[in-house]
Coordinates of C-alpha atoms and ligand atoms in Angstrom, one line a residue:
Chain A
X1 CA -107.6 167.3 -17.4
X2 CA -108.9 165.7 -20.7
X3 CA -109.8 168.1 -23.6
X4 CA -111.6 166.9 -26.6
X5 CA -111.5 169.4 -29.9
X6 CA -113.5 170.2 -33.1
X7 CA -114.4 166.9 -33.4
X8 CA -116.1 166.0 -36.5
X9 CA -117.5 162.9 -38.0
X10 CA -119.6 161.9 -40.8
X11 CA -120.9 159.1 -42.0
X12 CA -120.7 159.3 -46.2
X13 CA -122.6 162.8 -46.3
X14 CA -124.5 162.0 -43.1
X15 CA -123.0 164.3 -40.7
X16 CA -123.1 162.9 -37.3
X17 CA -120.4 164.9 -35.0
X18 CA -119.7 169.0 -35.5
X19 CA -117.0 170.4 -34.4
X20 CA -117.7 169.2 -30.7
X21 CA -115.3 170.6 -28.0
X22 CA -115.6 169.9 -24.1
X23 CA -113.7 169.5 -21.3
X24 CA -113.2 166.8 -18.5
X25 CA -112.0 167.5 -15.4
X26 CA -110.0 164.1 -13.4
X27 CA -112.4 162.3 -11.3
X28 CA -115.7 164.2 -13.6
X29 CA -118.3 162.3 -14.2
X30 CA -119.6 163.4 -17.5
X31 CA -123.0 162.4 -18.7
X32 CA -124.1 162.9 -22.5
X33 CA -127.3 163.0 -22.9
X34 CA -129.8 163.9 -26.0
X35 CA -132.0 162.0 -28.5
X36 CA -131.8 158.6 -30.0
X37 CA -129.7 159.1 -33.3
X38 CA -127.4 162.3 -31.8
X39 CA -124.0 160.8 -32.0
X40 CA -123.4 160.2 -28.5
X41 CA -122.3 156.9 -29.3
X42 CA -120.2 157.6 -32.7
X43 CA -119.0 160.3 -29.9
X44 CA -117.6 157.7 -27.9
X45 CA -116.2 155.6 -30.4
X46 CA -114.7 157.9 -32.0
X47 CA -112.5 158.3 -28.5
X48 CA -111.9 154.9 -28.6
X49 CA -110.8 154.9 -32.6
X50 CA -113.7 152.5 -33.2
X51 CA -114.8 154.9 -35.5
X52 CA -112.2 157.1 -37.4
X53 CA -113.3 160.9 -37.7
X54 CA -112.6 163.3 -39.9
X55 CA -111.4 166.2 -37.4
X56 CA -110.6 166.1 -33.6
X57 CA -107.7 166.0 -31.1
X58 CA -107.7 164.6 -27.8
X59 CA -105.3 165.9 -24.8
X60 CA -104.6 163.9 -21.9
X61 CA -103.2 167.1 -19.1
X62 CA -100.3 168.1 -22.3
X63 CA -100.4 164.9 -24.3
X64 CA -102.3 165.2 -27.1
X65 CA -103.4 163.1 -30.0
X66 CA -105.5 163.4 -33.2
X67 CA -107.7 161.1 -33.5
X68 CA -108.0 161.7 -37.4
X69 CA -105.1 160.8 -38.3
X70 CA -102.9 158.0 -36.0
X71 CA -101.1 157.0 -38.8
X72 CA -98.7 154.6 -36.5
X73 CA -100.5 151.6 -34.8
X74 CA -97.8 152.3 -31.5
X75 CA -100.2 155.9 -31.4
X76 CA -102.7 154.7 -31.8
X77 CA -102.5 151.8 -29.1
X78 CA -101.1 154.6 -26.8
X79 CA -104.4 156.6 -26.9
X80 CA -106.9 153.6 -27.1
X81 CA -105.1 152.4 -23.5
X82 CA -105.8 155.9 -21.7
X83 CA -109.6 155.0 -22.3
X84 CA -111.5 151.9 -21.5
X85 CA -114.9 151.2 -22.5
X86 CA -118.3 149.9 -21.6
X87 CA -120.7 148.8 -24.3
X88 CA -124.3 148.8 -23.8
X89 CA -124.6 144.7 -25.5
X90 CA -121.5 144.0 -22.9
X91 CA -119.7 142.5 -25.5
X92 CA -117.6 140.1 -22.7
X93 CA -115.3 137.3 -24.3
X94 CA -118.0 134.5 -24.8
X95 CA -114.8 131.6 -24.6
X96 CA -113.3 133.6 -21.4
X97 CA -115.0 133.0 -17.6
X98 CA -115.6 136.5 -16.1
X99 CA -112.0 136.0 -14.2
X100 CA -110.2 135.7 -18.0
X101 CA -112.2 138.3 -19.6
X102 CA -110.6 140.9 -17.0
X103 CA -107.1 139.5 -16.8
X104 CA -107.1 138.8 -20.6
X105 CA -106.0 142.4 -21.4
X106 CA -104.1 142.9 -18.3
X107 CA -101.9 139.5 -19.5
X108 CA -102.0 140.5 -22.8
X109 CA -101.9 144.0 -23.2
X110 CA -100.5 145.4 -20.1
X111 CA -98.0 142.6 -19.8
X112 CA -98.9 141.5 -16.0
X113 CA -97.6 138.5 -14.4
X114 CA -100.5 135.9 -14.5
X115 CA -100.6 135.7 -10.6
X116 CA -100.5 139.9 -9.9
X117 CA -103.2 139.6 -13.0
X118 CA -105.7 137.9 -11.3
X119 CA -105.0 139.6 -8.0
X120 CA -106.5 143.0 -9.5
X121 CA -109.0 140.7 -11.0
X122 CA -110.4 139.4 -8.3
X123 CA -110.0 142.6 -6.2
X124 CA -112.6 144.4 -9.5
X125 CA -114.3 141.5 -9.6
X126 CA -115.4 141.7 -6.0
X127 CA -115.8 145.4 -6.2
X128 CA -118.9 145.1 -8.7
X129 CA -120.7 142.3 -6.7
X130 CA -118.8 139.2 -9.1
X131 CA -116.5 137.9 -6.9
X132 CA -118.0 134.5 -6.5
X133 CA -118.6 134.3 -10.4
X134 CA -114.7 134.2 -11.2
X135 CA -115.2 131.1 -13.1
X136 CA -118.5 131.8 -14.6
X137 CA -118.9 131.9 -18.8
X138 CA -120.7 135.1 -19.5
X139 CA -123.4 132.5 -20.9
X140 CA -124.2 131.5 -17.3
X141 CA -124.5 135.1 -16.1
X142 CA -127.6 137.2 -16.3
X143 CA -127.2 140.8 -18.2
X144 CA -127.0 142.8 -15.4
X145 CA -124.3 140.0 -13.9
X146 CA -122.1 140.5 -17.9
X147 CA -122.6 144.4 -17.8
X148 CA -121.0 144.3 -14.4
X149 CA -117.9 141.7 -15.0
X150 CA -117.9 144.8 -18.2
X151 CA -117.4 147.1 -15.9
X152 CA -114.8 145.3 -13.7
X153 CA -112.7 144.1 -17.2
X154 CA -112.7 148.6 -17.6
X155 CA -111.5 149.8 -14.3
X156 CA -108.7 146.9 -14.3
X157 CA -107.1 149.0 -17.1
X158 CA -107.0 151.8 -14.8
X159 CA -108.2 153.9 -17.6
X160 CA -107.6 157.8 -17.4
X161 CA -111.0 157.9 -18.9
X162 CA -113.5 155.3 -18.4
X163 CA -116.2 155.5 -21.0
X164 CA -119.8 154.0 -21.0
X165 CA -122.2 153.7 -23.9
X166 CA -125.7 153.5 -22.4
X167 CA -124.9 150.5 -20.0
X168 CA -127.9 149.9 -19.1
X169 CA -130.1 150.0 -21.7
X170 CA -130.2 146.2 -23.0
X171 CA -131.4 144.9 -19.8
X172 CA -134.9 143.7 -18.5
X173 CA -135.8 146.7 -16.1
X174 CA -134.9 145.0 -13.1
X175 CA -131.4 144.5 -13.6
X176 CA -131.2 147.9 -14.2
X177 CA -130.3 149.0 -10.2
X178 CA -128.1 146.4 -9.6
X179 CA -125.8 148.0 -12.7
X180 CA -126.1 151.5 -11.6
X181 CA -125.2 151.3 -8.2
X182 CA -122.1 149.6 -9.5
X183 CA -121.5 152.8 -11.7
X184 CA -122.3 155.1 -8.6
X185 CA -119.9 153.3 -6.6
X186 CA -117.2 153.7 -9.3
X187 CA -118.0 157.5 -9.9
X188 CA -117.5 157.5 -6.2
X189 CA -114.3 156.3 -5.7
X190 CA -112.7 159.0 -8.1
X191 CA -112.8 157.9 -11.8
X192 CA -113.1 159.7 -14.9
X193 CA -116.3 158.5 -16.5
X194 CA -117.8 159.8 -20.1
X195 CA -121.5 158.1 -19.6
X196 CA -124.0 158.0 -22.5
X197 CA -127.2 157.8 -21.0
X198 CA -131.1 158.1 -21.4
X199 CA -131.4 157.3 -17.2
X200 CA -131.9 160.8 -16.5
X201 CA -132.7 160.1 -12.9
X202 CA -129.5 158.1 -12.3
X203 CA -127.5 161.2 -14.6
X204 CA -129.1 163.7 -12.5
X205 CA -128.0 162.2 -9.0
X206 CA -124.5 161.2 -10.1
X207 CA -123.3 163.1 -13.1
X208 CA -121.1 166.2 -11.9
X209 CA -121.1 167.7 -15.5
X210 CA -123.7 167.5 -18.5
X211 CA -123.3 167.8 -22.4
X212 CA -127.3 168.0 -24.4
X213 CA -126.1 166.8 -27.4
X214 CA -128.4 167.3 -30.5
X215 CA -127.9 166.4 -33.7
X216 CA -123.7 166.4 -33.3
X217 CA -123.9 169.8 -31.6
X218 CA -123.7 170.5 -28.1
X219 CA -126.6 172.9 -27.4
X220 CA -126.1 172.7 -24.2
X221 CA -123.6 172.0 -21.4
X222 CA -123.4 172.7 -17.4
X223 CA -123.7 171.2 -13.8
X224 CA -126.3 168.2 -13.5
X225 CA -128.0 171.5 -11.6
X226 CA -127.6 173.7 -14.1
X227 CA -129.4 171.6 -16.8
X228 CA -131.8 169.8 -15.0
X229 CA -132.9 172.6 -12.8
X230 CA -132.0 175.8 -15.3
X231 CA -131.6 174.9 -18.6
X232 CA -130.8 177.7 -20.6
X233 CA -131.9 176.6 -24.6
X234 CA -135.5 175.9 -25.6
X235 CA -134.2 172.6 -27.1
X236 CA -132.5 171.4 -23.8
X237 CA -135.9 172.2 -22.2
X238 CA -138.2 170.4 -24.7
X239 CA -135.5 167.2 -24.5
X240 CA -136.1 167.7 -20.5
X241 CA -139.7 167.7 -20.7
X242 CA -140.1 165.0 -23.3
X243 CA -138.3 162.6 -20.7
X244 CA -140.6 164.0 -17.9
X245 CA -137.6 165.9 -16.2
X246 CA -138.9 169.3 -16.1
X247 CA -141.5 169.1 -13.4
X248 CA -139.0 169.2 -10.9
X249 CA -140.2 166.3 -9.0
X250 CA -138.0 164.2 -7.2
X251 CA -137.4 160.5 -8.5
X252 CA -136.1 158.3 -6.4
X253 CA -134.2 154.8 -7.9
Chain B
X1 CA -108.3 77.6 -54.8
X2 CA -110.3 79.3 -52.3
X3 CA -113.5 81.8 -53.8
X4 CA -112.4 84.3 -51.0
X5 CA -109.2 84.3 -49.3
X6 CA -109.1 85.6 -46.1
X7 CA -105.8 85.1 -45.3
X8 CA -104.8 86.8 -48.5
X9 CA -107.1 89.8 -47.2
X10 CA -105.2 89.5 -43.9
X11 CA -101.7 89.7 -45.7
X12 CA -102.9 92.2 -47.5
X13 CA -103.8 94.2 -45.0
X14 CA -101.2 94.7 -42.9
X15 CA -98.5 94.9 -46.3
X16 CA -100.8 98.3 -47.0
X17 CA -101.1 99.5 -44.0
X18 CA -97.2 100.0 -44.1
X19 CA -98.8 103.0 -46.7
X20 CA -101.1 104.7 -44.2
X21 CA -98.2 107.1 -43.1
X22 CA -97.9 108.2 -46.6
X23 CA -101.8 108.6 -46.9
X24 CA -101.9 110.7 -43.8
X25 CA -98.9 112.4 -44.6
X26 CA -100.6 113.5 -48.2
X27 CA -103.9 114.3 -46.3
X28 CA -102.3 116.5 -43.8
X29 CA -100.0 118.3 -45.9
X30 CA -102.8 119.0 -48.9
X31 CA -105.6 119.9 -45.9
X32 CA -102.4 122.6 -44.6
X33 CA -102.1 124.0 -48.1
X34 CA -106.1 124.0 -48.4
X35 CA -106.4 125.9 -44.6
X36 CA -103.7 128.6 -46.2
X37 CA -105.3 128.7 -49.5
X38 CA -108.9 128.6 -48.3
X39 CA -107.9 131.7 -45.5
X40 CA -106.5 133.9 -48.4
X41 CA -109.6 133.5 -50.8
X42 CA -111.9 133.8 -47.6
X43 CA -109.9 137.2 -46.8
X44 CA -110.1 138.0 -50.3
X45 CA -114.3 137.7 -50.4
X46 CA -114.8 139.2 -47.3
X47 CA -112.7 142.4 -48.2
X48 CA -114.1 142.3 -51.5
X49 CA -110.7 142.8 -53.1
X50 CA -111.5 144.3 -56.5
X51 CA -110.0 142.0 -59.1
X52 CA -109.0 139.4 -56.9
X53 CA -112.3 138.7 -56.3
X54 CA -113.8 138.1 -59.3
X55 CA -110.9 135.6 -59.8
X56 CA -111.8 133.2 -56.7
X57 CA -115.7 133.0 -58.1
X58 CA -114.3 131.6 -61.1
X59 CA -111.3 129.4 -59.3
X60 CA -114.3 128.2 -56.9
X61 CA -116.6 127.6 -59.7
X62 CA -113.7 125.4 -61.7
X63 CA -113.0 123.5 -57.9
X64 CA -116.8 122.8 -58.0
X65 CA -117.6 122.1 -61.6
X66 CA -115.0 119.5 -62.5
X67 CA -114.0 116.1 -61.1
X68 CA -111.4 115.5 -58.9
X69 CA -109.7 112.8 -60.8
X70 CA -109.7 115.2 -63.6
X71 CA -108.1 117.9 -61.5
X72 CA -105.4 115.4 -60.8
X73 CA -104.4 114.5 -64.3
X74 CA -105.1 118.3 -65.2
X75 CA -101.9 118.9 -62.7
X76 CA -99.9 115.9 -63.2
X77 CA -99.7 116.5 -67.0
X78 CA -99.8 120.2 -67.1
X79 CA -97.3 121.5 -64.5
X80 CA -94.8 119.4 -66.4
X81 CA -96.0 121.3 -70.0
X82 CA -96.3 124.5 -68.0
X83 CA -92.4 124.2 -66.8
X84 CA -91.4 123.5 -70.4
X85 CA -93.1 126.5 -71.6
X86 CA -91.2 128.6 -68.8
X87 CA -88.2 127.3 -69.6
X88 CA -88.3 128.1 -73.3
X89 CA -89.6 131.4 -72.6
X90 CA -87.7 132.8 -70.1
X91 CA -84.4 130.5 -71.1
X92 CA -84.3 128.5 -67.3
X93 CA -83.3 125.4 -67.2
X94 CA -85.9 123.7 -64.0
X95 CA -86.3 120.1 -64.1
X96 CA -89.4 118.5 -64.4
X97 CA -88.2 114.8 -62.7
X98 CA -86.7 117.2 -59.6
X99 CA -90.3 117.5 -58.9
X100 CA -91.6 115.0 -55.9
X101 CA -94.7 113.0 -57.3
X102 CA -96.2 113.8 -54.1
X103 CA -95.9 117.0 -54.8
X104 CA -98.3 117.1 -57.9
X105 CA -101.0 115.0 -55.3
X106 CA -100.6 117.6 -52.6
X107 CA -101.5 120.5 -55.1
X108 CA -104.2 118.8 -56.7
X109 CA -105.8 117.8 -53.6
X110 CA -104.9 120.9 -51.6
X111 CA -105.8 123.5 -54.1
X112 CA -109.6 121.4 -54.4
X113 CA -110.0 121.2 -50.9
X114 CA -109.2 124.8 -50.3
X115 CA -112.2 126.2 -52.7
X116 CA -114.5 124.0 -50.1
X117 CA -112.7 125.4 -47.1
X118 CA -112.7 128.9 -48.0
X119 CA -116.4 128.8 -48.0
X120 CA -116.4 127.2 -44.7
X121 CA -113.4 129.6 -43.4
X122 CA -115.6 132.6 -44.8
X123 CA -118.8 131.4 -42.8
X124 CA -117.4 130.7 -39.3
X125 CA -115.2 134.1 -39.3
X126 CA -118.2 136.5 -40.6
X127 CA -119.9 134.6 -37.8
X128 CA -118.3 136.1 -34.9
X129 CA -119.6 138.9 -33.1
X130 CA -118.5 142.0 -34.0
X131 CA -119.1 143.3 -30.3
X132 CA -116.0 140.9 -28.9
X133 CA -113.8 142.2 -31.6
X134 CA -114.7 145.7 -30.9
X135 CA -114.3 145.4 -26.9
X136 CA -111.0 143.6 -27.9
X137 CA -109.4 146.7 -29.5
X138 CA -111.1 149.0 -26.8
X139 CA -108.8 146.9 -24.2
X140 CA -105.9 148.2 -26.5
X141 CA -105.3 144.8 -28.3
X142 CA -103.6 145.2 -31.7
X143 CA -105.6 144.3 -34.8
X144 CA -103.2 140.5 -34.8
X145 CA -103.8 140.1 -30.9
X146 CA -107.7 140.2 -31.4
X147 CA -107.4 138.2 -34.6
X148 CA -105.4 135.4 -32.5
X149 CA -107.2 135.8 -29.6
X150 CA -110.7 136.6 -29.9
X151 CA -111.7 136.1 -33.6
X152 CA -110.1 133.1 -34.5
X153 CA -111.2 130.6 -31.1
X154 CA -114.5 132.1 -31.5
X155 CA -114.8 131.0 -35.7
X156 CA -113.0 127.8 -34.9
X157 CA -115.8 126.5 -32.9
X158 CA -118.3 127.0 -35.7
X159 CA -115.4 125.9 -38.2
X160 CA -114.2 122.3 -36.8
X161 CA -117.2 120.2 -37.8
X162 CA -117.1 120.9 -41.0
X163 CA -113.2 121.2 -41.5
X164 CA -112.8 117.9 -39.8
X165 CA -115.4 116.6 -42.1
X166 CA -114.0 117.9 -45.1
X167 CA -109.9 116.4 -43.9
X168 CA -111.7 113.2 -43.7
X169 CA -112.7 113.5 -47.2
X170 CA -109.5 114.3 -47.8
X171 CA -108.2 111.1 -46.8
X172 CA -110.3 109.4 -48.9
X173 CA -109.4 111.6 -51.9
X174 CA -105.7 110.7 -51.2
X175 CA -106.8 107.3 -52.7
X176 CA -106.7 108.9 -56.0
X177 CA -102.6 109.8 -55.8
X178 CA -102.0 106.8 -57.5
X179 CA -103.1 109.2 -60.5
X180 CA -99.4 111.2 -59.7
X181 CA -98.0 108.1 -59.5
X182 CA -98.1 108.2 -55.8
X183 CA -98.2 105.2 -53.8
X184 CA -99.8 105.2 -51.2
X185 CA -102.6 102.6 -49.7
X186 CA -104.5 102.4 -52.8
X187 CA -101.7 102.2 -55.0
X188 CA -99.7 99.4 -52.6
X189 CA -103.0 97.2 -53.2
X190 CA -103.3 97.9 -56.6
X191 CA -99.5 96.4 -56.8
X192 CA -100.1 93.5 -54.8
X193 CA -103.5 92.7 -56.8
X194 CA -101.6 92.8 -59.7
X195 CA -99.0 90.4 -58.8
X196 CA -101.7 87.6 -57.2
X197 CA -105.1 88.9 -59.4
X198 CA -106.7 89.0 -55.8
X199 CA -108.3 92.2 -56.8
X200 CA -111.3 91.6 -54.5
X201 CA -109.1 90.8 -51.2
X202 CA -107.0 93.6 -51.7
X203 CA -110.0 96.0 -51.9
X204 CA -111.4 94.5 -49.0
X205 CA -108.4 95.2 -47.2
X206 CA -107.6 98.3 -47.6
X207 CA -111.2 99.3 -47.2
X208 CA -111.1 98.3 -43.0
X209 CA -107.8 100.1 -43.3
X210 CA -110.0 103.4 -44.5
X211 CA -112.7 102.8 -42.7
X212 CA -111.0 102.0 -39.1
X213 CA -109.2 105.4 -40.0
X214 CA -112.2 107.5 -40.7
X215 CA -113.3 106.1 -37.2
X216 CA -110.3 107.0 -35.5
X217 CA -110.4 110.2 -36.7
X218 CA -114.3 111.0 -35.9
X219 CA -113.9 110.5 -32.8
X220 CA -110.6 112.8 -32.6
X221 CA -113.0 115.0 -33.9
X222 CA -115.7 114.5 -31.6
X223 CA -113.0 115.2 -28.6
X224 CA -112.2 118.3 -30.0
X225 CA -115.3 119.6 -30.7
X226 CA -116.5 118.8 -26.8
X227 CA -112.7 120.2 -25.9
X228 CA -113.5 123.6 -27.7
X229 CA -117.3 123.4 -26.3
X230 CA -118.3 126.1 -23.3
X231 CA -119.4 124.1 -20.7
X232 CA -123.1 123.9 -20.4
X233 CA -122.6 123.7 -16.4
X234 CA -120.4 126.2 -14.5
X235 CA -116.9 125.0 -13.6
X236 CA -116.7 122.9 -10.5
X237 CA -113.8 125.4 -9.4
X238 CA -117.1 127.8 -8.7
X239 CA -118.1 125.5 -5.8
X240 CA -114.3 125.4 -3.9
X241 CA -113.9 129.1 -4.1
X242 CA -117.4 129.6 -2.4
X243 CA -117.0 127.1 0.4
Ligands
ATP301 N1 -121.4 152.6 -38.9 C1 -122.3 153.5 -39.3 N2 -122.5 153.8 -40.6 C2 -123.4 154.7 -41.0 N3 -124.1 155.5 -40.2 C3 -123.9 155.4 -38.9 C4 -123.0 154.4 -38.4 N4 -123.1 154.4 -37.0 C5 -123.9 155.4 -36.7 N5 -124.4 156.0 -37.8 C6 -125.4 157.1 -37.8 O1 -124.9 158.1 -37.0 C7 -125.9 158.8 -36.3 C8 -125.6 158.8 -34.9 O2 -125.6 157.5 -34.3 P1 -125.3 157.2 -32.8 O3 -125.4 155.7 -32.7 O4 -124.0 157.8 -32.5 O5 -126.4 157.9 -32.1 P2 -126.8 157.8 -30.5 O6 -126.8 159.2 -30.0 O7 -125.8 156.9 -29.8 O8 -128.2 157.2 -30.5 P3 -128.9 156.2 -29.5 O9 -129.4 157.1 -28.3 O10 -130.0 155.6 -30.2 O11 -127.9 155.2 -29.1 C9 -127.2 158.0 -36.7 O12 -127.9 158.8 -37.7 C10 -126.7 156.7 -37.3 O13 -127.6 156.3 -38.3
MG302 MG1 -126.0 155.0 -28.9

């Protein structure tokens, strides 16, 4: 189980993150949702000490780490590779082919043989669709094709927690499926997944827990059910209804 | 006698060209010290190091606003004071003719080509995308592995052009040692013009010597630059692994 606690973050007196606390059960897949400007991704990068907060541990089953304060790179490092991390611009390795963007870390940071390195690369590769891309620049692939080799450079960390920052938002709409059946199939096979997301379709269908998050509180946070067919707070509600989720009718993707 | 010699040019030509190696040697040595010294003040701008920075605006705007030939003389004739003064003050005892000429040239011409670089250094590592840097650390790189790794190929391919351009200017700017009593391909013909007062055919040798070398070294640069270049087309190995 992975606990985060009273994490806090603020940007100068801009306060972005307060006191959040949840919980993440192994093989969860946990879907933040809530409006543009929330903190769902200073949230995640915050995690991933991209960002530094002010407050906040995070425990991995009875490891746990601050993330306020890891004074020593060798903590630091320990924490950032538990977690991997999808971004929504993909952010591949533009001098790396989509086979070297996922073995790069598993070289370099994991300290796999070169062979056994590209084995598991291939093997993600292939999982997300890629596998006859291997020796493609990300500038030859479409977005959907980058976000995808993205997702394949994650899961070849083995990550205990696999996070995604909206992955699907910075691509033309009908790239959109091809990335989020990827992501379904990975929720599927058992990994831990922290998801920021405005697809609320594609949350509701796969997401087994979900945190409204609303200006760096959580107002609200339950079973995909629970929110999107019960939501308890007026705000959650509005939020719902705003992104034409409330009528309860079914969407199909 | 002849107007023109051209076999005076020719003997000429290949007595300097015995100096090239000391050229080259001067060039690559002050372009090092430049790369180093150009990195730091980059580093310096970029992290807006309080006092620090202040200092390189005024060490860039010196670089800029005086001549290189001055600069020389500047170092050739002050270190020596400079030593002098140290050694009265603080009661040591270094000597000035330990010193390797070359070694006035180098700092001259390293320390001026490092106030261009920095700029260039500055440029091509605020150019890279701060995504790749950012998806390097979340893969668990340390801060020196993304440096090494990510930042530094990426800012090296917007960096080469103009670092090669500006070593190649260095090599011409070598031609100035002679001012640190240096000798290197300028100076040798200087000495042979001065024993046969074939000033013109020594010039004109050791001008192909500068010229063939700036050559040489474009296209060195040219291969590099298509070496470092993403290929426009994907890789052929694409092809084998689908058939
Ligand atoms: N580096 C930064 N410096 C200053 N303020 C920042 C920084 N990053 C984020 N913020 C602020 O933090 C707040 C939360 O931003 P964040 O990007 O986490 O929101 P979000 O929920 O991910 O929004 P979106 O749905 O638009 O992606 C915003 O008000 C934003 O302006
Ligand atoms: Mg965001």
């Amino acid at each position: 189980m992975i606990k985060i606690e009273g994490l806090s973050k603020s940007f100068k007196d801009n306060v972005v993150l307060e006191d959040v606390s949840f919980e993440i059960e192994k093989g969860d897949v946990v879907a933040l949702i809530g409006p543009s400007g929330t903190g769902k991704s200073t949230l995640l990068r915050c995690i991933n000490q991209l960002e530094r907060p002010e407050k906040g541990t995070i425990t991995f089953d009875d490891v746990e780490f601050s993330l306020s304060s890891l004074k020593k790179t060798k903590d630091r490092l320990n924490l950032v590779r538990r977690t991997a991390m999808v971004f929504q611009q993909f952010n591949l390795f533009s001098r790396k082919t989509a086979l070297e963007n996922v073995t790069e870390a598993l070289i370099h940071v994991k300290k796999i043989e070169k062979k056994e390195a590209e084995k598991i690369a291939r093997e993600k590769l292939d999982k997300v669709g890629m596998g006859d891309r291997l020796y493609h620049y990300p500038k030859h692939l479409s977005g959907g094709q980058q976000q995808r080799v993205a997702i394949a450079r994650a899961l070849a960390l083995n990550p205990e927690l696999l996070m995604m920052d909206e992955p699907t938002s910075a691509l033309d709409p009908e790239l959109v499926y091809e990335v989020l059946d990827t992501i379904r199939l990975i929720a599927k096979e058992g990994n831990t997944l922290l998801l920021a997301s405005h697809e609320m379709d594609f949350v509701k269908k796969v997401a087994t827990k979900v945190i409204f998050l609303e200006k760096g509180h959580i107002v609200e946070m339950g079973t995909a059910e629970q929110i999107f067919e019960a939501p308890q707070n007026y705000r959650t509600k509005e939020f719902l209804a705003k992104n034409n989720m409330l009528v309860g009718a079914e969407y199909s993707i | 006698m002849n107007i023109f010699d051209l076999h005076t040019v020719r003997i000429d030509f290949w007595e300097c060209l015995n100096y090239l190696p000391v050229t080259i040697k001067l060039a690559i040595e002050a372009e090092l010290l430049s790369l180093l010294v150009g990195l730091i003040i980059a580093v310096i701008q970029m992290k807006k190091v309080k006092v620090l920075n202040k200092l390189c605006v005024v060490y860039n705007s010196f670089m800029r606003g005086t001549p290189i030939l001055i600069q020389l003389y500047v170092t050739y004739y002050g270190i020596p004071i400079a030593l002098k003064y140290i050694n009265y003050y603080y009661g040591t005892n270094y000597e000035i003719n330990g010193i390797d000429k070359v070694f006035f040239a180098i700092l001259a011409l390293g320390l001026n080509t490092a106030s261009f670089n920095s700029v260039t250094i500055r440029a091509s590592l605020e150019s890279v995308d701060r995504g790749q840097i950012e998806a390097a650390k979340s893969v668990g790189m340390t801060d020196l592995q993304a440096l090494f790794r990510i930042t530094i190929p990426e800012a090296l391919e917007v960096a080469i052009p103009t670092l090669g351009n500006s070593f190649i200017g260095l090599i011409k700017g070598t031609s100035l040692a002679f001012t640190c009593a240096v000798v290197e391909v300028t100076a040798q013909a200087k000495i042979i013009a001065g024993r046969n007062y074939r000033y013109f055919e020594s010039y004109v040798a050791i001008s192909i010597i500068y010229w063939a070398t700036t050559l040489i070294l474009e296209l060195i640069l040219f291969l590099i630059k298509k070496k470092i270049h993403i290929p426009d087309v994907v890789s052929g190995k694409e092809k084998r692994v689908a058939a």
